[in-house]
Short mmCIF file of C-alpha atoms and ligand atoms in Angstrom, two decimals:
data_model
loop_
_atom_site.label_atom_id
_atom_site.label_comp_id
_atom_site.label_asym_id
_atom_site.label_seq_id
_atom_site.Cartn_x
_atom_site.Cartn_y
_atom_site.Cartn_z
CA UNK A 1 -102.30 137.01 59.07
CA UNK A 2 -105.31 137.32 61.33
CA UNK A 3 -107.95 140.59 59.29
CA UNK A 4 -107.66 143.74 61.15
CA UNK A 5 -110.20 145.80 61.97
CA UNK A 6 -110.56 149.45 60.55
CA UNK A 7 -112.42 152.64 61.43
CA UNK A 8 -112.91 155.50 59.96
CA UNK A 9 -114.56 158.47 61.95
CA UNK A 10 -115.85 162.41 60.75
CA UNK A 11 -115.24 165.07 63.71
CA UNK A 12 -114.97 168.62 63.22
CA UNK A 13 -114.30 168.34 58.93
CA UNK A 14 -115.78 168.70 56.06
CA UNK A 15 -115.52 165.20 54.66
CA UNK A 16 -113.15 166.02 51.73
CA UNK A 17 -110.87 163.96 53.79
CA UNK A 18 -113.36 160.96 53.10
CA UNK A 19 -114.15 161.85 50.10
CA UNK A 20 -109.97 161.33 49.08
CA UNK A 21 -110.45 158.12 51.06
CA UNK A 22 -113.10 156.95 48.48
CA UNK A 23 -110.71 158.67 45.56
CA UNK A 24 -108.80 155.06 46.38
CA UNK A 25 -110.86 153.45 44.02
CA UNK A 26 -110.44 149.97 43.54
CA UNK A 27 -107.74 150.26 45.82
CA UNK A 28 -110.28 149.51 48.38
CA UNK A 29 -110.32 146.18 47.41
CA UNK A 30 -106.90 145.55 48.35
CA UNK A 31 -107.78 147.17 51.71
CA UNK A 32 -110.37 144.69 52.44
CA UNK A 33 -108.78 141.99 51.83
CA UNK A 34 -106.83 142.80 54.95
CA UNK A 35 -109.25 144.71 56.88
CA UNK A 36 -112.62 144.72 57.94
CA UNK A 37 -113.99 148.32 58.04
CA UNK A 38 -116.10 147.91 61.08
CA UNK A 39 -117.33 151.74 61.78
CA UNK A 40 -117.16 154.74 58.91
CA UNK A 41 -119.26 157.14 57.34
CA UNK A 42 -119.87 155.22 54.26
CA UNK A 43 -120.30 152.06 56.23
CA UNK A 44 -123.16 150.67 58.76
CA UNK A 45 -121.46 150.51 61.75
CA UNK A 46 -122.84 151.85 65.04
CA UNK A 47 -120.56 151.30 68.37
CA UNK A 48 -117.26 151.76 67.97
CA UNK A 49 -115.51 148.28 68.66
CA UNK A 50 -112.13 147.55 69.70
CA UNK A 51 -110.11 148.48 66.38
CA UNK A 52 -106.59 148.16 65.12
CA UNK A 53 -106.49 151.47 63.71
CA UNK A 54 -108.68 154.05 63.71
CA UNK A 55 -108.53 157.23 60.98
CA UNK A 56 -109.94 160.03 62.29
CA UNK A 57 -111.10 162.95 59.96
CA UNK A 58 -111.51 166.96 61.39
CA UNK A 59 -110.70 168.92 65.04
CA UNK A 60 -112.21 169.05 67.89
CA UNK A 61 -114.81 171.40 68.25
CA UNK A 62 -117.44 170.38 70.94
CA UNK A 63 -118.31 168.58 74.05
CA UNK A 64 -119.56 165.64 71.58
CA UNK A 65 -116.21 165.59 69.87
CA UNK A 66 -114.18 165.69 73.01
CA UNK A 67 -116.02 162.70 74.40
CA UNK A 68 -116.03 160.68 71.11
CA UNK A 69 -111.93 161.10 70.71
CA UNK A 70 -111.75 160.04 74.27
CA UNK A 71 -113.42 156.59 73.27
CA UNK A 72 -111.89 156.23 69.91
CA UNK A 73 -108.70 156.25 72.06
CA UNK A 74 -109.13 153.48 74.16
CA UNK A 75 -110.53 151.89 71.59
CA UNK A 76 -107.77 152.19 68.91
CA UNK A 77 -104.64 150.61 68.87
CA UNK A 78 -103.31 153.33 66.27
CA UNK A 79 -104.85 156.66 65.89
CA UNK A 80 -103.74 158.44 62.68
CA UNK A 81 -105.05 161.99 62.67
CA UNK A 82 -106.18 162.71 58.77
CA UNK A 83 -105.96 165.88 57.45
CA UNK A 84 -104.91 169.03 57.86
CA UNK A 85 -108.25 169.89 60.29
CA UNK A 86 -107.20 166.63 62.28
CA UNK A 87 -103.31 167.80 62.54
CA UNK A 88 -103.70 171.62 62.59
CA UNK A 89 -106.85 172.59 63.01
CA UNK A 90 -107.06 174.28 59.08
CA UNK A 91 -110.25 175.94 58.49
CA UNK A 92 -112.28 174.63 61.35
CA UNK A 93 -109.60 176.46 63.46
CA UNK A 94 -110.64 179.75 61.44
CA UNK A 95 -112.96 180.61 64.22
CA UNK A 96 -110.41 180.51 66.71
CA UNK A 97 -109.73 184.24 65.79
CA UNK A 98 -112.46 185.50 66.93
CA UNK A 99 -114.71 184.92 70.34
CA UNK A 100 -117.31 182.68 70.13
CA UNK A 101 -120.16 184.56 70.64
CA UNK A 102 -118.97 186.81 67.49
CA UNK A 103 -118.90 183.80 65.55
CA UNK A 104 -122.23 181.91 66.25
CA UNK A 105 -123.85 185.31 66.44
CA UNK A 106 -122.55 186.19 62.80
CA UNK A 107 -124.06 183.09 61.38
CA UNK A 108 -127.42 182.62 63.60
CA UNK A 109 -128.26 185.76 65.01
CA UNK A 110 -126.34 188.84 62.63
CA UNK A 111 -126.46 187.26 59.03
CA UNK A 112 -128.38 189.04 56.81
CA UNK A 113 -130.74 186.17 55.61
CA UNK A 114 -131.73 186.12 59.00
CA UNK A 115 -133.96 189.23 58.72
CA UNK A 116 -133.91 190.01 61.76
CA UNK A 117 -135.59 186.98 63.29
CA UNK A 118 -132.29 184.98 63.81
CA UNK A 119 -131.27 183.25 67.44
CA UNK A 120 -129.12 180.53 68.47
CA UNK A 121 -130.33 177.53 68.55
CA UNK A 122 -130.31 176.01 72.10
CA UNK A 123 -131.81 172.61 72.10
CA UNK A 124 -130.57 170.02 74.65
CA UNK A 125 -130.12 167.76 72.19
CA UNK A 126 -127.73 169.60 70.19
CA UNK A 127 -123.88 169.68 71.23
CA UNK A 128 -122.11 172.63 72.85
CA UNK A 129 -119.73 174.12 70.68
CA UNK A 130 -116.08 174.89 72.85
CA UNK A 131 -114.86 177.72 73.16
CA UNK A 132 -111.70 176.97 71.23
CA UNK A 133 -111.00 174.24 67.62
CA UNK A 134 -108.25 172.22 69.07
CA UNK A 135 -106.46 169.56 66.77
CA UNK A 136 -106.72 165.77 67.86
CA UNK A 137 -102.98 165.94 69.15
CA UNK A 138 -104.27 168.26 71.80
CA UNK A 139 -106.79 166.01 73.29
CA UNK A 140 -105.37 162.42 72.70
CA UNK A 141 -102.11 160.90 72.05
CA UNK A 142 -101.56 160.63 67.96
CA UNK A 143 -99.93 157.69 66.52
CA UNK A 144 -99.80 158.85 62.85
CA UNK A 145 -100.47 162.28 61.21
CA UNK A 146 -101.05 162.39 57.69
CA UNK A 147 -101.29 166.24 56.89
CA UNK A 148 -103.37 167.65 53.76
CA UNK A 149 -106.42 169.29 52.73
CA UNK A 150 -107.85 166.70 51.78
CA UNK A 151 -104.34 164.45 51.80
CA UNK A 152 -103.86 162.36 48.54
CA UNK A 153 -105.70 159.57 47.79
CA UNK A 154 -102.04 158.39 46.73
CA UNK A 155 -101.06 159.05 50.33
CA UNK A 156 -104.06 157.69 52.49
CA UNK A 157 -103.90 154.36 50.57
CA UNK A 158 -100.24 154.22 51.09
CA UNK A 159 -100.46 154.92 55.00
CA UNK A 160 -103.14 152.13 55.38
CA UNK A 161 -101.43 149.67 53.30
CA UNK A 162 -97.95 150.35 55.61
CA UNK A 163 -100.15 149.80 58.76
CA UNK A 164 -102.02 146.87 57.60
CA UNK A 165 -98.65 144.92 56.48
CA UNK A 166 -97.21 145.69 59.97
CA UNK A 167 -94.98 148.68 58.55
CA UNK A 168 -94.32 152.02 59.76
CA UNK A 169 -95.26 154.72 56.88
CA UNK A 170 -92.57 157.54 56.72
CA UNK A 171 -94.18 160.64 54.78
CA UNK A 172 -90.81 162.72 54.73
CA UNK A 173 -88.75 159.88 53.33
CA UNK A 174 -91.26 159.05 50.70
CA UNK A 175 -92.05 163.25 49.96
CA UNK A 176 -95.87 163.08 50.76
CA UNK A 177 -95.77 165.76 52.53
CA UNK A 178 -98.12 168.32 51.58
CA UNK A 179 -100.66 170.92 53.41
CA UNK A 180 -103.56 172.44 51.67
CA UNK B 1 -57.14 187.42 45.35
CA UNK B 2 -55.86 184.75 47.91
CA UNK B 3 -57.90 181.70 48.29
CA UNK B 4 -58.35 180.50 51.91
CA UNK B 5 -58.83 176.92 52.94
CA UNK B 6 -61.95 175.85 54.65
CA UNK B 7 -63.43 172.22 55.17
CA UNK B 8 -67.33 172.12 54.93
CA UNK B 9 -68.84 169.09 55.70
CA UNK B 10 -65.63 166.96 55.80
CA UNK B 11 -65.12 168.65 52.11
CA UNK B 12 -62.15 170.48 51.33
CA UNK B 13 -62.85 173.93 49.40
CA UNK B 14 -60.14 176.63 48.54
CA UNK B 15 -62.48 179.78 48.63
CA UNK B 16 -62.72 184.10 48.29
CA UNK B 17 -62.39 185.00 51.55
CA UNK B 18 -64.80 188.30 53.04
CA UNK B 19 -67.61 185.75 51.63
CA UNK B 20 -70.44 184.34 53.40
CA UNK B 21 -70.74 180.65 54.81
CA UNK B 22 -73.92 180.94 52.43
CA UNK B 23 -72.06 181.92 49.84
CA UNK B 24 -69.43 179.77 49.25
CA UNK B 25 -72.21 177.01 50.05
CA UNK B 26 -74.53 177.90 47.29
CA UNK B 27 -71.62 178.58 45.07
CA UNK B 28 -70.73 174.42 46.11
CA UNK B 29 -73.94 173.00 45.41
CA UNK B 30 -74.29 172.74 49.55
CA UNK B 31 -78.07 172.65 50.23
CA UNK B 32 -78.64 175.45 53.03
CA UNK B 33 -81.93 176.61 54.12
CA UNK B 34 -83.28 179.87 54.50
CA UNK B 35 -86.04 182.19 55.05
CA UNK B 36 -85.02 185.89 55.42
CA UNK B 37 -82.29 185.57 52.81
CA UNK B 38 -82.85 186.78 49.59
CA UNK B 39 -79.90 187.35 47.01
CA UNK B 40 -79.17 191.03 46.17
CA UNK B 41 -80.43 192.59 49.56
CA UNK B 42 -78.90 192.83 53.00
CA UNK B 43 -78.79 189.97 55.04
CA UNK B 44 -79.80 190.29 58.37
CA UNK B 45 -79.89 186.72 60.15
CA UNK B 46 -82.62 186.94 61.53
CA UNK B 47 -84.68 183.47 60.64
CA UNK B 48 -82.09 181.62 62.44
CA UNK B 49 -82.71 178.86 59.35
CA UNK B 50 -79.37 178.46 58.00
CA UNK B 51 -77.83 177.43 61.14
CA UNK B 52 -74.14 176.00 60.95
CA UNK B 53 -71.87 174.52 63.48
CA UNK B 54 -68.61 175.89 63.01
CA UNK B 55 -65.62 173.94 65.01
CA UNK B 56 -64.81 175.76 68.51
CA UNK B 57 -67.67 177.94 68.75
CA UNK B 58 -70.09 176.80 71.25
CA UNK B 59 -73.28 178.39 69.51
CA UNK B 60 -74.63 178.22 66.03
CA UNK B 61 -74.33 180.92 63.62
CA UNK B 62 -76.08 181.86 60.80
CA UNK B 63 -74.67 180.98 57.71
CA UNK B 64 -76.07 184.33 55.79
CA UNK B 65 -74.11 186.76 58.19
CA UNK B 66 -70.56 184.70 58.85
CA UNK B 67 -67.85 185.07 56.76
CA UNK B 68 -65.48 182.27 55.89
CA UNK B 69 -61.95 182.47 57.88
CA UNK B 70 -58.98 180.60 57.17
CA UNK B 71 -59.04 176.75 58.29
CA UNK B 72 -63.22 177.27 59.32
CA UNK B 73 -64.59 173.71 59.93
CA UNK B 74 -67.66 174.06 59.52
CA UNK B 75 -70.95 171.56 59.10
CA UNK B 76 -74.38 172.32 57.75
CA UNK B 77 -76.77 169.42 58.51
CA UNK B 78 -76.10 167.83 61.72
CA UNK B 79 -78.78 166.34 63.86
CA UNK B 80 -78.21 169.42 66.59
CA UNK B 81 -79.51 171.84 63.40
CA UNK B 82 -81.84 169.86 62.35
CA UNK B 83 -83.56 169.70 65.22
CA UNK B 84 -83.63 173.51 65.83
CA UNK B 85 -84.53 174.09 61.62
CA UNK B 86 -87.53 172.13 62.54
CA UNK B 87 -88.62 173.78 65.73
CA UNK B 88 -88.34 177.04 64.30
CA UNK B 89 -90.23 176.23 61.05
CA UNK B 90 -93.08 174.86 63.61
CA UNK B 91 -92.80 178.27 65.24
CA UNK B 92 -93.58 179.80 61.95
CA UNK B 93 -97.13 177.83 61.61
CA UNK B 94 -97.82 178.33 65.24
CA UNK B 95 -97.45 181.86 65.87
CA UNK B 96 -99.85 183.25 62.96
CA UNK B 97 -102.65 182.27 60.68
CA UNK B 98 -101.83 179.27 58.24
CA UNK B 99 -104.83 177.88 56.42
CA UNK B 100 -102.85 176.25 53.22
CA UNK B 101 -106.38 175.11 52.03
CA UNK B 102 -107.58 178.76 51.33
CA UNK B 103 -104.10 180.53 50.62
CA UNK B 104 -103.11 182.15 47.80
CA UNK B 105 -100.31 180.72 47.85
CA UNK B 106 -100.89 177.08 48.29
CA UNK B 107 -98.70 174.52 46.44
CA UNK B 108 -96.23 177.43 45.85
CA UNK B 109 -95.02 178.95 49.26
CA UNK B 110 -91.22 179.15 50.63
CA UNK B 111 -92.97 178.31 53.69
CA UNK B 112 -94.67 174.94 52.79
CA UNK B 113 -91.29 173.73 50.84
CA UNK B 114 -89.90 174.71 54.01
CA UNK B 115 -92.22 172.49 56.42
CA UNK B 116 -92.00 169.71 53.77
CA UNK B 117 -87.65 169.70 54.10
CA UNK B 118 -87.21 169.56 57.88
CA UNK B 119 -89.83 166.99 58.25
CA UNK B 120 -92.90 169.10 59.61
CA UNK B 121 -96.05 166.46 59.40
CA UNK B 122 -97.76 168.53 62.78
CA UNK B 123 -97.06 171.39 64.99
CA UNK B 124 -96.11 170.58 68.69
CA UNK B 125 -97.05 173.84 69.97
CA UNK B 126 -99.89 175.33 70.63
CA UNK B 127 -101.20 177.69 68.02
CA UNK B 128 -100.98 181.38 68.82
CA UNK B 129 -104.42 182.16 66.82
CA UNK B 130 -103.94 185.83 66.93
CA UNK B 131 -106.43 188.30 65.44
CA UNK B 132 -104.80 189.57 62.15
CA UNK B 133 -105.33 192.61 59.95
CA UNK B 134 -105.75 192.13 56.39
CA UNK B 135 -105.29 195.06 54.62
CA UNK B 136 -107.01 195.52 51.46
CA UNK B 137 -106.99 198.91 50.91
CA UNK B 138 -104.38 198.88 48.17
CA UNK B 139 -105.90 199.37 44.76
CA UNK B 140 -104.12 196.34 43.45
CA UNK B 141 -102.35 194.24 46.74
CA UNK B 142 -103.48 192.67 49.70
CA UNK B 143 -101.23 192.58 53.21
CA UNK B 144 -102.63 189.82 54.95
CA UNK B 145 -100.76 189.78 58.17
CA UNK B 146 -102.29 186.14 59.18
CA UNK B 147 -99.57 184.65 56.80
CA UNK B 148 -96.33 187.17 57.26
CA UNK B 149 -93.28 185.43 58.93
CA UNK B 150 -91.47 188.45 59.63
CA UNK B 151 -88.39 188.11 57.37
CA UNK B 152 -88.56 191.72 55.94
CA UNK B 153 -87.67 190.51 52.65
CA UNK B 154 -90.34 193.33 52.03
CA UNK B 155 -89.22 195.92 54.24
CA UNK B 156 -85.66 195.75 52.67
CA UNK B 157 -86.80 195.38 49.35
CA UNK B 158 -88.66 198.61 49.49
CA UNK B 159 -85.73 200.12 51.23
CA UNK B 160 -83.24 198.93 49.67
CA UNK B 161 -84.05 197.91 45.35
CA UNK B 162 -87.27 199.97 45.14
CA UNK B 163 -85.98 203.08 47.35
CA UNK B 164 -89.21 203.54 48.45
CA UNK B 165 -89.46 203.05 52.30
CA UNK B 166 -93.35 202.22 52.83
CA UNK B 167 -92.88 199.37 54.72
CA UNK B 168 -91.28 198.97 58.11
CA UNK B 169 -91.90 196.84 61.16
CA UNK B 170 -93.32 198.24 64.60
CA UNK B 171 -93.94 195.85 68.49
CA UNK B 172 -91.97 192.87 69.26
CA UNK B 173 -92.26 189.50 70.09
CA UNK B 174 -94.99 188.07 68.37
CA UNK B 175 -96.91 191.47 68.97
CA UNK B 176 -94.33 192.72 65.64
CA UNK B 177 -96.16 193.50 62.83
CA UNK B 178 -94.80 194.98 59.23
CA UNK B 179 -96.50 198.20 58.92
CA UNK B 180 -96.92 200.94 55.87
CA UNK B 181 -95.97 204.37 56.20
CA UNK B 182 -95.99 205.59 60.10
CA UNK B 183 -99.33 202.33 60.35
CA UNK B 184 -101.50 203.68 58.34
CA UNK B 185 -103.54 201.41 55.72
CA UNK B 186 -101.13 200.74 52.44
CA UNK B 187 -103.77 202.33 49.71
CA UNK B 188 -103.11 205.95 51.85
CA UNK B 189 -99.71 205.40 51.13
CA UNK B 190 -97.32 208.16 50.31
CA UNK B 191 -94.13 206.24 49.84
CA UNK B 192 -95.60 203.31 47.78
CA UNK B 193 -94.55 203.19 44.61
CA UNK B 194 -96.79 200.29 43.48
CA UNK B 195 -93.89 198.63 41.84
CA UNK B 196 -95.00 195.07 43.05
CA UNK B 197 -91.45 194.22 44.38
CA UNK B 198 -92.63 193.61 47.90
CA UNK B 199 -94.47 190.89 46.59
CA UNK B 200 -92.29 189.64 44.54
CA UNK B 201 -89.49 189.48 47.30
CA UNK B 202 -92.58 187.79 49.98
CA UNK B 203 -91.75 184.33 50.64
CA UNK B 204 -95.27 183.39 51.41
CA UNK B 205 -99.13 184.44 50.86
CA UNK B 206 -98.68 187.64 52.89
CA UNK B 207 -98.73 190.15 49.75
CA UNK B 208 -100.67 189.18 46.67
CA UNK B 209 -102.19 190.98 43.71
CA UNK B 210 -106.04 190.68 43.77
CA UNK B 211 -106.71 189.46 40.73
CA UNK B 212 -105.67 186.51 41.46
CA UNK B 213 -107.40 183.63 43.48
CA UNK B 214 -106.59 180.68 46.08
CA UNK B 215 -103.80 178.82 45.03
CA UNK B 216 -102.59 180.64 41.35
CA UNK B 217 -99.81 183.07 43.40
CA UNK B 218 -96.83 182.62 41.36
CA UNK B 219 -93.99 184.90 42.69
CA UNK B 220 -90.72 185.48 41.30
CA UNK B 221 -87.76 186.80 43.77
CA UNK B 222 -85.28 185.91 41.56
CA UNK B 223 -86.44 188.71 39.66
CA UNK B 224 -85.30 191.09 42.60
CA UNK B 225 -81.62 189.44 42.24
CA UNK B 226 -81.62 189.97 38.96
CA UNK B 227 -82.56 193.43 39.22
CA UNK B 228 -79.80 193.84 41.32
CA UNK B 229 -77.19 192.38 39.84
CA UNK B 230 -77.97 194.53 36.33
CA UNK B 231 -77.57 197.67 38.20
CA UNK B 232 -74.44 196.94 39.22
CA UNK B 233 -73.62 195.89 35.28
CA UNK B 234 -75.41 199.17 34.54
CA UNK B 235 -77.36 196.89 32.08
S1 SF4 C 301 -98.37 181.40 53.38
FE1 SF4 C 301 -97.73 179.33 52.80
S2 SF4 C 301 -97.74 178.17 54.72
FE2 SF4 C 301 -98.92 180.06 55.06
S3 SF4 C 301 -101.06 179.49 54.60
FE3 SF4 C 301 -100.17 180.27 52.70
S4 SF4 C 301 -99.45 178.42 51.61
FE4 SF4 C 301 -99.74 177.86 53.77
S1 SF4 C 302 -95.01 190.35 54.36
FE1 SF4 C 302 -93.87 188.69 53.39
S2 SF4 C 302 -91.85 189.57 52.91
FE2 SF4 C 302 -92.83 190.95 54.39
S3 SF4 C 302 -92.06 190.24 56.38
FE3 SF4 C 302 -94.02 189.22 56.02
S4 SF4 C 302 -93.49 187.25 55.08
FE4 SF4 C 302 -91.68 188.58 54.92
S1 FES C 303 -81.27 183.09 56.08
FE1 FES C 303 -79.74 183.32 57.58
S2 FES C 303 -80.85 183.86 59.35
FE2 FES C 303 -82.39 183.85 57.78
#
């Protein structure tokens, strides 16, 4: 069997998801063996390549993220949305309650430690936040959702290790379903 | 009294008639879901979880309000239920303010077991995100309205066990919201007895005692059946 090629790719999270990735231990021996990790967080990897499958930690939340799940589309062959922030927005979604200019303003402008002095930042170089958290699902076409704040180490391993021997993971049948 | 004959999923059961489908399934070990059901108050069917198809009746019925007839054939988990049990459990997440991660009642909700037995991994609809009260203004329980499903285990509870009548629902559509009193904040309450049985008799992370943090809610609506079912002994 020809190596596959992995990434693994932060959006709108807080990295827990990442972090349960790394709770696989050792385990991520066995996932090198068939995979090269090619673009992640914990590796050096700079374009995105072509990949076989691509996990994809957190929502969408700005013009940056909206543009980067467009490209890790074409160039995934599976997409698995990981987490509950991926899946269901979670508590990146919080915001959505609220307008945005209520919420920036809160933080940047309104907060306390502010003291007074607080505006929003408005560099160019700095992404525009939308309007709205939407999950991946929204944007893109998911392959694979694996729900969970942050999902199982258990669970993440599992997924990969269906995907890289050619299986399809089935999180009902095997009761790793879990939110929160 | 005369047993009737019914066949439930291709079984055949010799049952007490004036009982509910739900009944006489629980009472046979036949997994059924539901939601607004709880044992020793009214039912009301209004979840629309325990759907059944019964033989020569077009639509489903709820399995908490029908009562067994003679020769009833009725099945409980056929793809055509399934399919709606899962859309309305999706309905549930989408229309308020789920955020397992920080609930109360993570790891123990009616809700997430729910989600978890018809299959839920995502939500295909988009997500209401409504602005929700959370009323703290109880000396010793929170309402948070982000995570109420609209059962009225509560309401009937308070009604119905406690005799109390704070809580009671007001709008509709998803504009319906459980309110206390004539909506006015719960700790300005003239009904509320405090008893805790509302909470108890919640399903989910929508009333919960403040001393308690994310993830330690441990509820107990057996207790309310219990209750119940003593009075009547006059235990
Ligand atoms: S009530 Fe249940 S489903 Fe809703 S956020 Fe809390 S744990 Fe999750
Ligand atoms: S507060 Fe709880 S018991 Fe009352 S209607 Fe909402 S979910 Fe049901
Ligand atoms: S349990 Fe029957 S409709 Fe809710």
């Amino acid at each position: 069997m020809t190596k596959k090629k992995l990434a693994t790719i932060w959006l709108g999270g807080c990295s827990g998801c990442h972090m349960s990735l790394l709770d696989i231990d050792e385990r991520i021996l066995d996932v090198v063996k068939l995979a090269d990790i090619v673009k992640s967080p914990v590796v050096d990897g700079k374009e995105l390549p072509e990949v076989d499958i691509a996990l994809v930690e957190g929502s969408i939340t700005s013009d940056e993220h909206y543009k980067e799940i467009l490209h890790i589309r074409k160039q995934a062959k599976t997409l698995i949305a990981l987490g509950d922030c991926a899946v269901m927005t979670n508590v990146t979604g919080m915001r959505n309650y609220f307008p945005l200019k209520e919420v920036v303003d809160a933080a940047y402008v309104n907060a306390v430690s502010n003291d007074g002095q607080g505006e929003l930042p408005n560099h160019p170089c700095l992404l525009r936040l939308n309007d709205k958290v939407v999950p991946l699902q929204e944007v893109v076409k998911v392959d694979f959702v694996i729900p969970g704040c942050p999902p199982d180490a258990d669970t993440i391993f599992y997924v990969l290790a269906e995907f890289l021997n050619d299986r399809l993971p089935d999180l009902g049948k095997t009761k790793k379903l879990k939110y929160g | 009294m005369n047993k009737i004959p019914v066949l439930i999923d291709e079984k055949k059961l010799e049952v007490d008639p004036h009982r509910t489908i739900l009944e006489v399934c629980r009472e046979h070990d036949i997994e059924i879901l539901t939601m607004c059901h709880l044992k020793g108050i009214a039912d009301i069917g209004s979840c629309r979880l325990c759907l059944v198809e019964v033989e020569g009746i077009n639509k489903l019925m709820s399995a908490c309000t029908t009562k067994v007839t003679a020769n009833m054939v009725i099945s409980t988990a056929t793809e055509r239920i399934k399919k709606y049990q899962r859309i309305t459990t999706e309905l549930f997440f989408a229309e308020r303010n789920h955020v397992c991660a920080v609930c109360v009642s993570n790891g123990s909700c009616e809700l997430q077991e729910l989600g978890y037995k018809t299959g839920v991994d995502n939500i295909r609809y988009p997500h209401l995100f409504p602005q929700c009260n959370v009323d703290t203004s109880h000396p010793w329980y929170v309402m948070d309205h982000n995570r109420c499903i609209m059962c009225t285990r509560c309401v009937r509870v308070c009604n119905e066990v406690e005799g109390a009548h704070n809580w009671d629902i007001k709008n509709r559509g998803h504009q319906v919201r459980i309110i206390s009193d004539f909506d006015t904040p719960w700790g300005a309450s003239t009904t509320c007895t405090s008893c805790g049985k509302c909470l108890h008799a919640c399903p989910t992370g929508a009333i919960w005692p403040k001393a308690i943090v994310q993830g330690q809610l441990v509820k107990n609506p057996g207790m309310i059946t219990e209750l119940v079912e003593k009075r009547k002994m006059r235990l």
